[in-house]
């Protein structure tokens, strides 16, 4: 086995990289990582050692001082980040600290910057076993990736396939100085318990455990990538990009497992973390039983999953709140922000709401109250909004939140859908159209 040297880093670094941040806790592993970086002439002037003070232990300020001194003696820049790592309800202290650290580190990176972390093969083994004990699927069992996108830049783990003993040997032969975190000895945390109590016993029986488990992680990673690629390729066949819904009209060709996978992918695309197996199972059962609109409303991660006419919708709960106030639209205003996160925007069009009428009337925006009627251009008679919504397949929850626009107190338009005949015009540069969208998509 060749000695550990700076080539493990050189082999991973993109040629275009600008700044190289090193996540430096002052512990053994990141001390070795920093030293290996300093050994690369191509990185001169690019390295910034970053220490994150979680403020959770009395020693943390002293460790920060140690890191600063070491960085100075190595001739590299140093940055100290202070984070609020207090755990929120139900979160473990370890997870809260890691989340806060990653959030702070992510913000450092610009395009073409990289950050290096010092996890090694034993860390990978621990990660994989902890995932296994939590009942994870292949993507969890893939463990940590060697390279991944991170904020605007990239996160690299050059030591991920290096054995702990090689890191220890390097530190000793180079005479490096590092700090020991006493909390690593406490077996209160799951990872420490595994590291201190369980793995030594397992390794007596299976000495190459870190290597073989890392191989499993790699194989799971390959399988996860293939599943991801399949889901990415298949999702467009069921995804309706006009409203972000999941079209379930033709799911008979898919197995329950495939549906499960596609649903997870769809929810990820809607910004949700992978849901529990129980939630997925309920969704798949409801989809396969095929009873129209029988899906019980499922609320997860601040979103509501609902079914309407062979489509599943995943809607942020905030956006379902009715903005009950009547609002005035000032003439110079191009758009109006509603309290439920939607934005109503006016733009020039060659057909739509008459500009002239708009400019000479009091424009107000109000939610539906019930009983409103509209006469549409080119259609005989007045129609109840309820009937028009049904005809157009507008989901029931949307009917209550879609804003109605009044000119001089008369209903002139339903945002994004219809304009009343009396307010409608076709003439270049003389009309407005109204868009109504969730604010993040504006
Ligand atoms: N306080 C911190 N400041 C900066 N980087 C950190 C900090 N804590 C951890 N890291 C980075 O995250 C990696 C994984 O964290 P972990 O908690 O396993 O490391 P550690 O045991 O505290 O330290 P080391 O890896 O240096 O021995 C570290 O190798 C290091 O690169």
CSV table of C-alpha atoms and ligand atoms in Angstrom, one decimal:
chain,number,residue,atom,x,y,z
A,1,UNK,CA,0.0,0.0,0.0
A,2,UNK,CA,1.6,3.3,-1.0
A,3,UNK,CA,2.2,6.0,1.6
A,4,UNK,CA,-0.4,8.7,2.0
A,5,UNK,CA,0.7,11.8,0.0
A,6,UNK,CA,-0.6,15.0,-1.6
A,7,UNK,CA,-1.6,13.1,-4.8
A,8,UNK,CA,-4.9,12.0,-3.2
A,9,UNK,CA,-5.8,15.7,-3.3
A,10,UNK,CA,-4.3,16.6,-6.7
A,11,UNK,CA,-6.2,13.7,-8.3
A,12,UNK,CA,-9.5,15.2,-7.3
A,13,UNK,CA,-9.1,18.9,-7.7
A,14,UNK,CA,-10.7,20.4,-10.8
A,15,UNK,CA,-8.1,22.3,-12.9
A,16,UNK,CA,-10.3,25.4,-12.9
A,17,UNK,CA,-10.6,25.6,-9.1
A,18,UNK,CA,-10.1,29.1,-7.6
A,19,UNK,CA,-10.2,29.1,-3.8
A,20,UNK,CA,-9.6,25.9,-1.8
A,21,UNK,CA,-11.4,25.9,1.6
A,22,UNK,CA,-10.3,23.2,4.0
A,23,UNK,CA,-12.8,22.4,6.8
A,24,UNK,CA,-10.4,22.3,9.7
A,25,UNK,CA,-11.7,21.3,13.1
A,26,UNK,CA,-8.1,20.9,14.5
A,27,UNK,CA,-8.7,17.2,14.9
A,28,UNK,CA,-6.3,14.5,13.6
A,29,UNK,CA,-8.0,14.0,10.2
A,30,UNK,CA,-8.4,17.6,9.1
A,31,UNK,CA,-4.9,18.4,10.4
A,32,UNK,CA,-3.6,15.8,8.0
A,33,UNK,CA,-5.8,17.0,5.2
A,34,UNK,CA,-4.6,20.6,5.6
A,35,UNK,CA,-0.9,19.4,5.7
A,36,UNK,CA,-1.4,17.4,2.5
A,37,UNK,CA,-2.9,20.5,0.8
A,38,UNK,CA,0.1,22.7,1.8
A,39,UNK,CA,2.3,20.1,0.2
A,40,UNK,CA,0.9,20.9,-3.2
A,41,UNK,CA,2.7,23.8,-4.9
A,42,UNK,CA,-0.2,24.4,-7.2
A,43,UNK,CA,-2.3,25.4,-4.2
A,44,UNK,CA,0.0,28.1,-2.9
A,45,UNK,CA,-2.1,31.2,-2.1
A,46,UNK,CA,-5.4,29.4,-2.7
A,47,UNK,CA,-5.9,27.6,0.6
A,48,UNK,CA,-8.2,28.9,3.4
A,49,UNK,CA,-8.5,26.9,6.5
A,50,UNK,CA,-12.0,27.3,8.0
A,51,UNK,CA,-12.8,26.5,11.6
A,52,UNK,CA,-16.5,26.4,12.6
A,53,UNK,CA,-17.2,27.3,16.3
A,54,UNK,CA,-20.4,25.6,17.2
A,55,UNK,CA,-20.3,27.2,20.7
A,56,UNK,CA,-21.4,23.9,22.3
A,57,UNK,CA,-18.3,23.1,24.3
A,58,UNK,CA,-16.2,25.2,26.6
A,59,UNK,CA,-13.0,24.3,24.6
A,60,UNK,CA,-14.3,25.4,21.3
A,61,UNK,CA,-12.8,28.9,21.4
A,62,UNK,CA,-9.4,27.4,22.4
A,63,UNK,CA,-9.6,25.0,19.4
A,64,UNK,CA,-10.3,27.9,17.2
A,65,UNK,CA,-7.1,29.6,18.5
A,66,UNK,CA,-5.1,26.5,17.9
A,67,UNK,CA,-6.4,26.3,14.3
A,68,UNK,CA,-5.6,29.9,13.7
A,69,UNK,CA,-2.0,29.5,15.0
A,70,UNK,CA,-1.5,26.3,12.9
A,71,UNK,CA,-2.8,28.0,9.8
A,72,UNK,CA,-0.4,30.9,10.4
A,73,UNK,CA,2.5,28.6,10.9
A,74,UNK,CA,1.7,26.8,7.6
A,75,UNK,CA,1.4,30.1,5.8
A,76,UNK,CA,-2.3,29.7,4.8
A,77,UNK,CA,-5.3,32.0,5.3
A,78,UNK,CA,-7.6,31.3,8.1
A,79,UNK,CA,-11.3,31.9,8.6
A,80,UNK,CA,-13.4,31.5,11.8
A,81,UNK,CA,-17.2,30.9,11.4
A,82,UNK,CA,-19.5,31.1,14.4
A,83,UNK,CA,-22.8,29.3,14.1
A,84,UNK,CA,-25.9,28.8,16.2
A,85,UNK,CA,-26.0,25.0,16.5
A,86,UNK,CA,-28.8,24.6,19.0
A,87,UNK,CA,-31.1,21.7,18.2
A,88,UNK,CA,-34.7,22.3,17.3
A,89,UNK,CA,-37.6,20.1,18.4
A,90,UNK,CA,-36.8,16.4,17.9
A,91,UNK,CA,-33.4,17.1,16.2
A,92,UNK,CA,-30.3,15.3,17.7
A,93,UNK,CA,-27.5,17.7,18.9
A,94,UNK,CA,-25.1,16.0,16.4
A,95,UNK,CA,-27.5,16.5,13.5
A,96,UNK,CA,-28.1,20.1,14.5
A,97,UNK,CA,-24.4,20.9,14.7
A,98,UNK,CA,-23.7,19.2,11.4
A,99,UNK,CA,-26.6,21.0,9.7
A,100,UNK,CA,-25.4,24.4,11.1
A,101,UNK,CA,-21.8,23.7,10.0
A,102,UNK,CA,-22.7,22.6,6.5
A,103,UNK,CA,-25.1,25.6,6.1
A,104,UNK,CA,-22.3,28.0,7.1
A,105,UNK,CA,-19.7,26.3,4.9
A,106,UNK,CA,-22.0,26.2,1.9
A,107,UNK,CA,-22.3,30.0,2.0
A,108,UNK,CA,-18.5,30.4,1.6
A,109,UNK,CA,-18.3,29.0,-1.9
A,110,UNK,CA,-18.4,30.9,-5.1
A,111,UNK,CA,-18.4,29.3,-8.5
A,112,UNK,CA,-15.1,27.3,-9.1
A,113,UNK,CA,-14.4,27.2,-5.3
A,114,UNK,CA,-14.0,23.9,-3.6
A,115,UNK,CA,-14.2,22.8,0.0
A,116,UNK,CA,-12.4,19.8,1.3
A,117,UNK,CA,-13.6,17.6,4.2
A,118,UNK,CA,-11.5,15.0,6.0
A,119,UNK,CA,-13.8,12.0,6.3
A,120,UNK,CA,-12.0,8.7,5.8
A,121,UNK,CA,-12.9,5.1,5.1
A,122,UNK,CA,-13.9,4.4,8.7
A,123,UNK,CA,-16.2,7.4,8.8
A,124,UNK,CA,-17.8,6.1,5.6
A,125,UNK,CA,-18.3,2.7,7.3
A,126,UNK,CA,-19.9,4.3,10.3
A,127,UNK,CA,-22.2,6.4,8.1
A,128,UNK,CA,-23.3,3.4,6.1
A,129,UNK,CA,-24.0,1.2,9.2
A,130,UNK,CA,-25.9,4.1,10.9
A,131,UNK,CA,-28.0,4.4,7.7
A,132,UNK,CA,-28.6,0.6,7.7
A,133,UNK,CA,-29.8,0.7,11.3
A,134,UNK,CA,-32.3,3.5,10.3
A,135,UNK,CA,-33.6,1.3,7.5
A,136,UNK,CA,-32.3,3.4,4.6
A,137,UNK,CA,-32.6,2.4,1.0
A,138,UNK,CA,-29.8,2.3,-1.6
A,139,UNK,CA,-29.2,6.1,-1.7
A,140,UNK,CA,-28.7,6.2,2.1
A,141,UNK,CA,-26.5,3.1,2.0
A,142,UNK,CA,-24.4,4.8,-0.7
A,143,UNK,CA,-22.9,6.8,2.3
A,144,UNK,CA,-21.0,10.0,1.6
A,145,UNK,CA,-20.0,10.8,-2.0
A,146,UNK,CA,-16.3,11.7,-2.8
A,147,UNK,CA,-17.5,14.7,-4.8
A,148,UNK,CA,-20.7,16.6,-4.7
A,149,UNK,CA,-22.2,19.9,-5.7
A,150,UNK,CA,-22.2,22.2,-2.6
A,151,UNK,CA,-23.7,25.7,-2.7
A,152,UNK,CA,-22.1,27.5,-5.7
A,153,UNK,CA,-19.1,25.2,-5.7
A,154,UNK,CA,-18.0,21.7,-5.0
A,155,UNK,CA,-17.4,19.6,-1.9
A,156,UNK,CA,-14.6,17.0,-2.0
A,157,UNK,CA,-13.6,14.2,0.4
A,158,UNK,CA,-10.1,13.2,-0.8
A,159,UNK,CA,-9.5,10.9,2.2
A,160,UNK,CA,-12.7,8.9,1.8
A,161,UNK,CA,-10.9,5.8,0.6
A,162,UNK,CA,-8.0,6.2,3.0
A,163,UNK,CA,-7.7,4.0,6.1
A,164,UNK,CA,-7.6,5.6,9.5
A,165,UNK,CA,-4.3,3.9,10.3
A,166,UNK,CA,-2.6,5.5,7.3
A,167,UNK,CA,-3.8,9.0,8.5
A,168,UNK,CA,-2.5,8.3,11.9
A,169,UNK,CA,0.9,7.1,10.5
A,170,UNK,CA,1.2,10.2,8.3
A,171,UNK,CA,0.5,12.5,11.3
A,172,UNK,CA,3.1,10.8,13.4
A,173,UNK,CA,5.8,10.7,10.8
A,174,UNK,CA,5.2,14.4,9.9
A,175,UNK,CA,5.2,15.4,13.6
A,176,UNK,CA,1.8,17.1,13.3
A,177,UNK,CA,-0.1,18.7,16.2
A,178,UNK,CA,-3.8,18.2,16.7
A,179,UNK,CA,-6.4,18.6,19.4
A,180,UNK,CA,-8.5,15.7,20.8
A,181,UNK,CA,-12.2,16.3,21.3
A,182,UNK,CA,-13.1,14.7,24.7
A,183,UNK,CA,-16.7,14.3,23.5
A,184,UNK,CA,-15.5,11.7,21.0
A,185,UNK,CA,-14.9,9.4,24.0
A,186,UNK,CA,-18.5,9.7,25.2
A,187,UNK,CA,-20.7,6.9,23.9
A,188,UNK,CA,-23.9,8.9,24.4
A,189,UNK,CA,-24.0,9.8,20.7
A,190,UNK,CA,-24.9,6.9,18.2
A,191,UNK,CA,-21.8,7.4,16.1
A,192,UNK,CA,-19.4,7.4,19.1
A,193,UNK,CA,-21.1,4.3,20.5
A,194,UNK,CA,-20.7,2.5,17.2
A,195,UNK,CA,-17.1,3.7,16.9
A,196,UNK,CA,-16.0,3.0,20.5
A,197,UNK,CA,-18.1,0.0,21.6
A,198,UNK,CA,-19.2,-2.0,18.5
A,199,UNK,CA,-16.7,-1.6,15.7
A,200,UNK,CA,-13.6,-2.8,17.7
A,201,UNK,CA,-15.5,-6.1,18.4
A,202,UNK,CA,-16.5,-6.4,14.7
A,203,UNK,CA,-13.0,-5.7,13.5
A,204,UNK,CA,-11.5,-8.4,15.6
A,205,UNK,CA,-13.6,-10.9,13.6
A,206,UNK,CA,-13.5,-9.1,10.2
A,207,UNK,CA,-10.3,-7.0,10.1
A,208,UNK,CA,-11.0,-5.7,6.6
A,209,UNK,CA,-14.5,-4.4,7.5
A,210,UNK,CA,-13.9,-0.8,6.6
A,211,UNK,CA,-12.8,-1.8,3.1
A,212,UNK,CA,-15.6,-4.3,2.4
A,213,UNK,CA,-18.3,-1.9,3.8
A,214,UNK,CA,-16.9,0.9,1.7
A,215,UNK,CA,-17.2,-1.4,-1.3
A,216,UNK,CA,-20.9,-2.0,-0.5
A,217,UNK,CA,-21.3,1.8,-0.2
A,218,UNK,CA,-19.9,2.1,-3.7
A,219,UNK,CA,-22.1,-0.6,-5.1
A,220,UNK,CA,-25.2,1.0,-3.5
A,221,UNK,CA,-24.1,4.3,-4.9
A,222,UNK,CA,-24.0,2.8,-8.4
A,223,UNK,CA,-27.4,1.3,-8.0
A,224,UNK,CA,-28.8,4.6,-6.6
A,225,UNK,CA,-27.4,6.4,-9.6
A,226,UNK,CA,-29.1,4.0,-12.0
A,227,UNK,CA,-32.4,4.4,-10.2
A,228,UNK,CA,-32.0,8.2,-10.2
A,229,UNK,CA,-31.3,8.1,-13.9
A,230,UNK,CA,-34.4,6.0,-14.6
A,231,UNK,CA,-36.6,8.2,-12.5
A,232,UNK,CA,-35.2,11.3,-14.2
A,233,UNK,CA,-35.9,9.8,-17.6
A,234,UNK,CA,-39.4,8.6,-16.7
A,235,UNK,CA,-40.7,11.5,-14.6
A,236,UNK,CA,-41.4,13.7,-17.7
A,237,UNK,CA,-44.0,11.1,-18.8
A,238,UNK,CA,-46.0,11.7,-15.6
A,239,UNK,CA,-45.0,15.2,-14.7
A,240,UNK,CA,-47.2,18.1,-15.8
A,241,UNK,CA,-44.9,21.1,-16.0
A,242,UNK,CA,-47.8,23.6,-16.3
A,243,UNK,CA,-48.9,23.0,-12.8
A,244,UNK,CA,-46.2,20.8,-11.3
A,245,UNK,CA,-48.7,17.9,-10.8
A,246,UNK,CA,-48.1,14.2,-11.1
A,247,UNK,CA,-50.3,12.8,-13.8
A,248,UNK,CA,-51.7,9.4,-12.7
A,249,UNK,CA,-53.9,8.7,-15.7
A,250,UNK,CA,-51.6,6.1,-17.1
A,251,UNK,CA,-49.8,4.4,-14.3
A,252,UNK,CA,-50.9,0.9,-15.0
A,253,UNK,CA,-47.7,0.1,-16.8
A,254,UNK,CA,-45.7,0.8,-13.7
A,255,UNK,CA,-45.1,-1.6,-10.8
A,256,UNK,CA,-45.7,-0.4,-7.2
A,257,UNK,CA,-41.9,-0.2,-6.7
A,258,UNK,CA,-41.5,2.0,-9.7
A,259,UNK,CA,-44.4,4.2,-8.6
A,260,UNK,CA,-42.7,4.5,-5.2
A,261,UNK,CA,-39.5,5.6,-6.8
A,262,UNK,CA,-41.2,8.1,-9.2
A,263,UNK,CA,-43.2,9.6,-6.3
A,264,UNK,CA,-40.1,10.1,-4.3
A,265,UNK,CA,-38.4,11.8,-7.2
A,266,UNK,CA,-41.4,14.0,-7.9
A,267,UNK,CA,-41.6,15.1,-4.3
A,268,UNK,CA,-37.9,15.8,-4.4
A,269,UNK,CA,-38.5,18.0,-7.4
A,270,UNK,CA,-41.1,19.9,-5.4
A,271,UNK,CA,-38.5,20.6,-2.8
A,272,UNK,CA,-39.4,17.9,-0.3
A,273,UNK,CA,-37.0,15.5,1.5
A,274,UNK,CA,-37.7,11.8,0.9
A,275,UNK,CA,-41.0,11.0,2.7
A,276,UNK,CA,-41.4,8.1,5.1
A,277,UNK,CA,-42.2,4.7,3.8
A,278,UNK,CA,-45.7,4.9,5.3
A,279,UNK,CA,-46.5,8.0,3.4
A,280,UNK,CA,-45.3,6.5,0.1
A,281,UNK,CA,-47.2,3.3,0.8
A,282,UNK,CA,-50.5,5.3,1.3
A,283,UNK,CA,-49.9,7.2,-1.9
A,284,UNK,CA,-49.1,4.1,-3.9
A,285,UNK,CA,-52.1,2.2,-2.5
A,286,UNK,CA,-54.4,5.1,-3.3
A,287,UNK,CA,-53.0,5.4,-6.8
A,288,UNK,CA,-53.4,1.7,-7.6
A,289,UNK,CA,-56.9,1.4,-6.1
A,290,UNK,CA,-57.9,4.0,-8.7
A,291,UNK,CA,-60.9,5.4,-6.8
A,292,UNK,CA,-61.4,8.9,-8.2
A,293,UNK,CA,-60.4,11.7,-5.7
A,294,UNK,CA,-60.4,9.2,-2.8
A,295,UNK,CA,-56.9,10.2,-1.6
A,296,UNK,CA,-57.1,11.4,2.0
A,297,UNK,CA,-55.3,14.7,2.3
A,298,UNK,CA,-51.7,14.0,3.3
A,299,UNK,CA,-49.7,16.8,5.0
A,300,UNK,CA,-45.9,16.5,5.1
A,301,UNK,CA,-43.1,19.0,5.5
A,302,UNK,CA,-45.4,22.0,5.3
A,303,UNK,CA,-47.0,20.7,2.0
A,304,UNK,CA,-50.4,19.1,1.3
A,305,UNK,CA,-50.6,16.3,-1.2
A,306,UNK,CA,-54.0,16.2,-2.9
A,307,UNK,CA,-55.7,14.3,-5.7
A,308,UNK,CA,-58.0,15.8,-8.3
A,309,UNK,CA,-59.1,14.3,-11.7
A,310,UNK,CA,-56.3,11.8,-12.1
A,311,UNK,CA,-53.6,14.1,-10.9
A,312,UNK,CA,-51.6,14.5,-7.7
A,313,UNK,CA,-50.7,17.9,-6.5
A,314,UNK,CA,-48.1,18.9,-3.9
A,315,UNK,CA,-49.1,22.3,-2.6
A,316,UNK,CA,-47.3,24.4,0.1
A,317,UNK,CA,-49.7,24.8,3.0
A,318,UNK,CA,-49.1,28.6,3.1
A,319,UNK,CA,-50.3,29.0,-0.4
A,320,UNK,CA,-53.6,27.4,0.5
A,321,UNK,CA,-54.5,30.2,2.9
A,322,UNK,CA,-57.1,32.5,1.5
A,323,UNK,CA,-56.0,36.2,1.3
A,324,UNK,CA,-59.3,37.4,2.6
A,325,UNK,CA,-58.6,41.2,2.3
A,326,UNK,CA,-59.8,43.3,-0.6
A,327,UNK,CA,-56.7,45.1,-2.0
A,328,UNK,CA,-56.4,48.2,-4.1
A,329,UNK,CA,-54.0,48.0,-7.1
A,330,UNK,CA,-52.2,51.3,-7.5
A,331,UNK,CA,-51.9,52.4,-11.2
A,332,UNK,CA,-48.1,52.4,-11.2
A,333,UNK,CA,-47.9,48.9,-9.6
A,334,UNK,CA,-46.8,46.1,-12.0
A,335,UNK,CA,-47.3,43.4,-9.6
A,336,UNK,CA,-49.0,42.6,-6.3
A,337,UNK,CA,-47.7,40.2,-3.6
A,338,UNK,CA,-50.4,38.3,-1.8
A,339,UNK,CA,-50.0,37.1,1.8
A,340,UNK,CA,-50.2,33.4,0.8
A,341,UNK,CA,-46.9,33.7,-1.2
A,342,UNK,CA,-48.5,34.2,-4.6
A,343,UNK,CA,-47.7,37.1,-6.9
A,344,UNK,CA,-50.2,38.6,-9.3
A,345,UNK,CA,-48.4,40.3,-12.3
A,346,UNK,CA,-49.7,42.6,-15.0
A,347,UNK,CA,-48.0,42.7,-18.4
A,348,UNK,CA,-48.7,44.1,-21.8
A,349,UNK,CA,-50.6,41.9,-24.3
A,350,UNK,CA,-52.3,42.2,-27.6
A,351,UNK,CA,-55.6,40.8,-26.2
A,352,UNK,CA,-57.0,40.7,-22.7
A,353,UNK,CA,-58.0,43.4,-20.2
A,354,UNK,CA,-58.5,46.8,-21.7
A,355,UNK,CA,-55.7,49.1,-20.6
A,356,UNK,CA,-58.0,52.1,-21.0
A,357,UNK,CA,-60.6,50.7,-18.6
A,358,UNK,CA,-57.9,49.7,-16.2
A,359,UNK,CA,-56.4,53.1,-16.1
A,360,UNK,CA,-59.7,54.9,-15.5
A,361,UNK,CA,-61.1,52.7,-12.8
A,362,UNK,CA,-60.4,51.8,-9.2
A,363,UNK,CA,-58.7,48.4,-9.5
A,364,UNK,CA,-59.3,46.0,-6.6
A,365,UNK,CA,-58.3,42.4,-6.0
A,366,UNK,CA,-60.5,40.1,-3.9
A,367,UNK,CA,-60.9,36.4,-3.2
A,368,UNK,CA,-64.0,34.5,-4.4
A,369,UNK,CA,-67.0,34.7,-2.1
A,370,UNK,CA,-69.4,32.5,-3.9
A,371,UNK,CA,-72.1,33.2,-6.4
A,372,UNK,CA,-70.0,35.3,-8.8
A,373,UNK,CA,-71.0,35.2,-12.5
A,374,UNK,CA,-69.1,36.0,-15.7
A,375,UNK,CA,-69.9,36.5,-19.3
A,376,UNK,CA,-67.0,35.4,-21.4
A,377,UNK,CA,-66.2,36.9,-24.8
A,378,UNK,CA,-67.7,34.8,-27.7
A,379,UNK,CA,-69.9,32.8,-25.4
A,380,UNK,CA,-73.6,33.2,-24.9
A,381,UNK,CA,-75.1,33.9,-21.4
A,382,UNK,CA,-73.6,34.4,-18.0
A,383,UNK,CA,-71.9,31.5,-16.2
A,384,UNK,CA,-71.3,30.8,-12.5
A,385,UNK,CA,-67.6,30.8,-11.7
A,386,UNK,CA,-68.2,27.4,-10.1
A,387,UNK,CA,-69.4,26.0,-13.4
A,388,UNK,CA,-66.5,27.6,-15.3
A,389,UNK,CA,-63.9,26.2,-12.8
A,390,UNK,CA,-65.4,22.7,-13.1
A,391,UNK,CA,-65.3,22.9,-16.9
A,392,UNK,CA,-61.7,24.0,-16.9
A,393,UNK,CA,-60.7,21.3,-14.4
A,394,UNK,CA,-59.4,23.9,-11.8
A,395,UNK,CA,-58.7,21.9,-8.6
A,396,UNK,CA,-61.2,22.8,-5.8
A,397,UNK,CA,-58.6,24.3,-3.4
A,398,UNK,CA,-57.4,26.6,-6.1
A,399,UNK,CA,-60.9,28.0,-6.7
A,400,UNK,CA,-60.8,29.7,-3.3
A,401,UNK,CA,-57.4,31.3,-3.6
A,402,UNK,CA,-57.3,32.4,-7.3
A,403,UNK,CA,-57.7,36.2,-7.1
A,404,UNK,CA,-60.6,38.0,-8.8
A,405,UNK,CA,-59.9,41.4,-10.3
A,406,UNK,CA,-62.6,44.1,-10.2
A,407,UNK,CA,-62.6,47.4,-12.2
A,408,UNK,CA,-64.8,50.0,-10.6
A,409,UNK,CA,-66.4,47.3,-8.4
A,410,UNK,CA,-67.4,45.0,-11.3
A,411,UNK,CA,-65.8,41.6,-11.8
A,412,UNK,CA,-63.5,42.0,-14.8
A,413,UNK,CA,-61.1,39.0,-14.6
A,414,UNK,CA,-60.2,35.8,-12.9
A,415,UNK,CA,-56.4,36.0,-12.6
A,416,UNK,CA,-54.6,33.9,-15.2
A,417,UNK,CA,-57.8,32.4,-16.6
A,418,UNK,CA,-60.6,34.6,-18.0
A,419,UNK,CA,-61.5,38.2,-18.8
A,420,UNK,CA,-65.2,39.3,-18.8
A,421,UNK,CA,-66.6,40.3,-22.1
A,422,UNK,CA,-67.2,43.9,-21.1
A,423,UNK,CA,-63.6,44.4,-20.1
A,424,UNK,CA,-62.0,42.4,-22.9
A,425,UNK,CA,-60.2,43.9,-25.9
A,426,UNK,CA,-58.1,42.8,-28.8
A,427,UNK,CA,-55.7,45.5,-29.9
A,428,UNK,CA,-51.9,45.7,-30.0
A,429,UNK,CA,-50.4,47.6,-27.0
A,430,UNK,CA,-53.8,48.3,-25.6
A,431,UNK,CA,-54.3,45.3,-23.3
A,432,UNK,CA,-53.0,43.7,-20.1
A,433,UNK,CA,-52.7,40.1,-19.2
A,434,UNK,CA,-52.6,38.9,-15.6
A,435,UNK,CA,-50.3,36.1,-14.4
A,436,UNK,CA,-50.8,34.5,-11.0
A,437,UNK,CA,-48.0,32.4,-9.7
A,438,UNK,CA,-46.3,31.1,-6.6
A,439,UNK,CA,-43.6,33.7,-5.8
A,440,UNK,CA,-40.6,31.5,-6.2
A,441,UNK,CA,-41.5,30.8,-9.8
A,442,UNK,CA,-41.9,34.5,-10.7
B,1,LIG,N1,-15.7,22.6,13.8
B,1,LIG,C1,-15.3,22.3,12.6
B,1,LIG,N2,-14.8,23.2,11.8
B,1,LIG,C2,-14.4,23.0,10.5
B,1,LIG,N3,-14.6,21.8,10.0
B,1,LIG,C3,-15.1,20.8,10.7
B,1,LIG,C4,-15.5,21.0,12.1
B,1,LIG,N4,-15.9,19.8,12.5
B,1,LIG,C5,-15.8,18.9,11.5
B,1,LIG,N5,-15.3,19.5,10.4
B,1,LIG,C6,-15.0,18.9,9.1
B,1,LIG,O1,-16.0,17.8,8.9
B,1,LIG,C7,-15.2,16.6,8.9
B,1,LIG,C8,-16.0,15.5,9.5
B,1,LIG,O2,-16.4,15.8,10.8
B,1,LIG,P1,-16.1,14.9,12.1
B,1,LIG,O3,-16.9,15.4,13.2
B,1,LIG,O4,-16.1,13.5,11.7
B,1,LIG,O5,-14.5,15.3,12.3
B,1,LIG,P2,-13.7,15.5,13.7
B,1,LIG,O6,-13.5,14.1,14.3
B,1,LIG,O7,-14.3,16.5,14.5
B,1,LIG,O8,-12.4,16.1,13.2
B,1,LIG,P3,-11.2,15.6,12.3
B,1,LIG,O9,-11.9,15.0,11.1
B,1,LIG,O10,-10.4,16.8,12.0
B,1,LIG,O11,-10.5,14.6,13.1
B,1,LIG,C9,-13.9,16.9,9.5
B,1,LIG,O12,-12.9,16.0,9.0
B,1,LIG,C10,-13.6,18.3,9.1
B,1,LIG,O13,-13.1,18.3,7.8
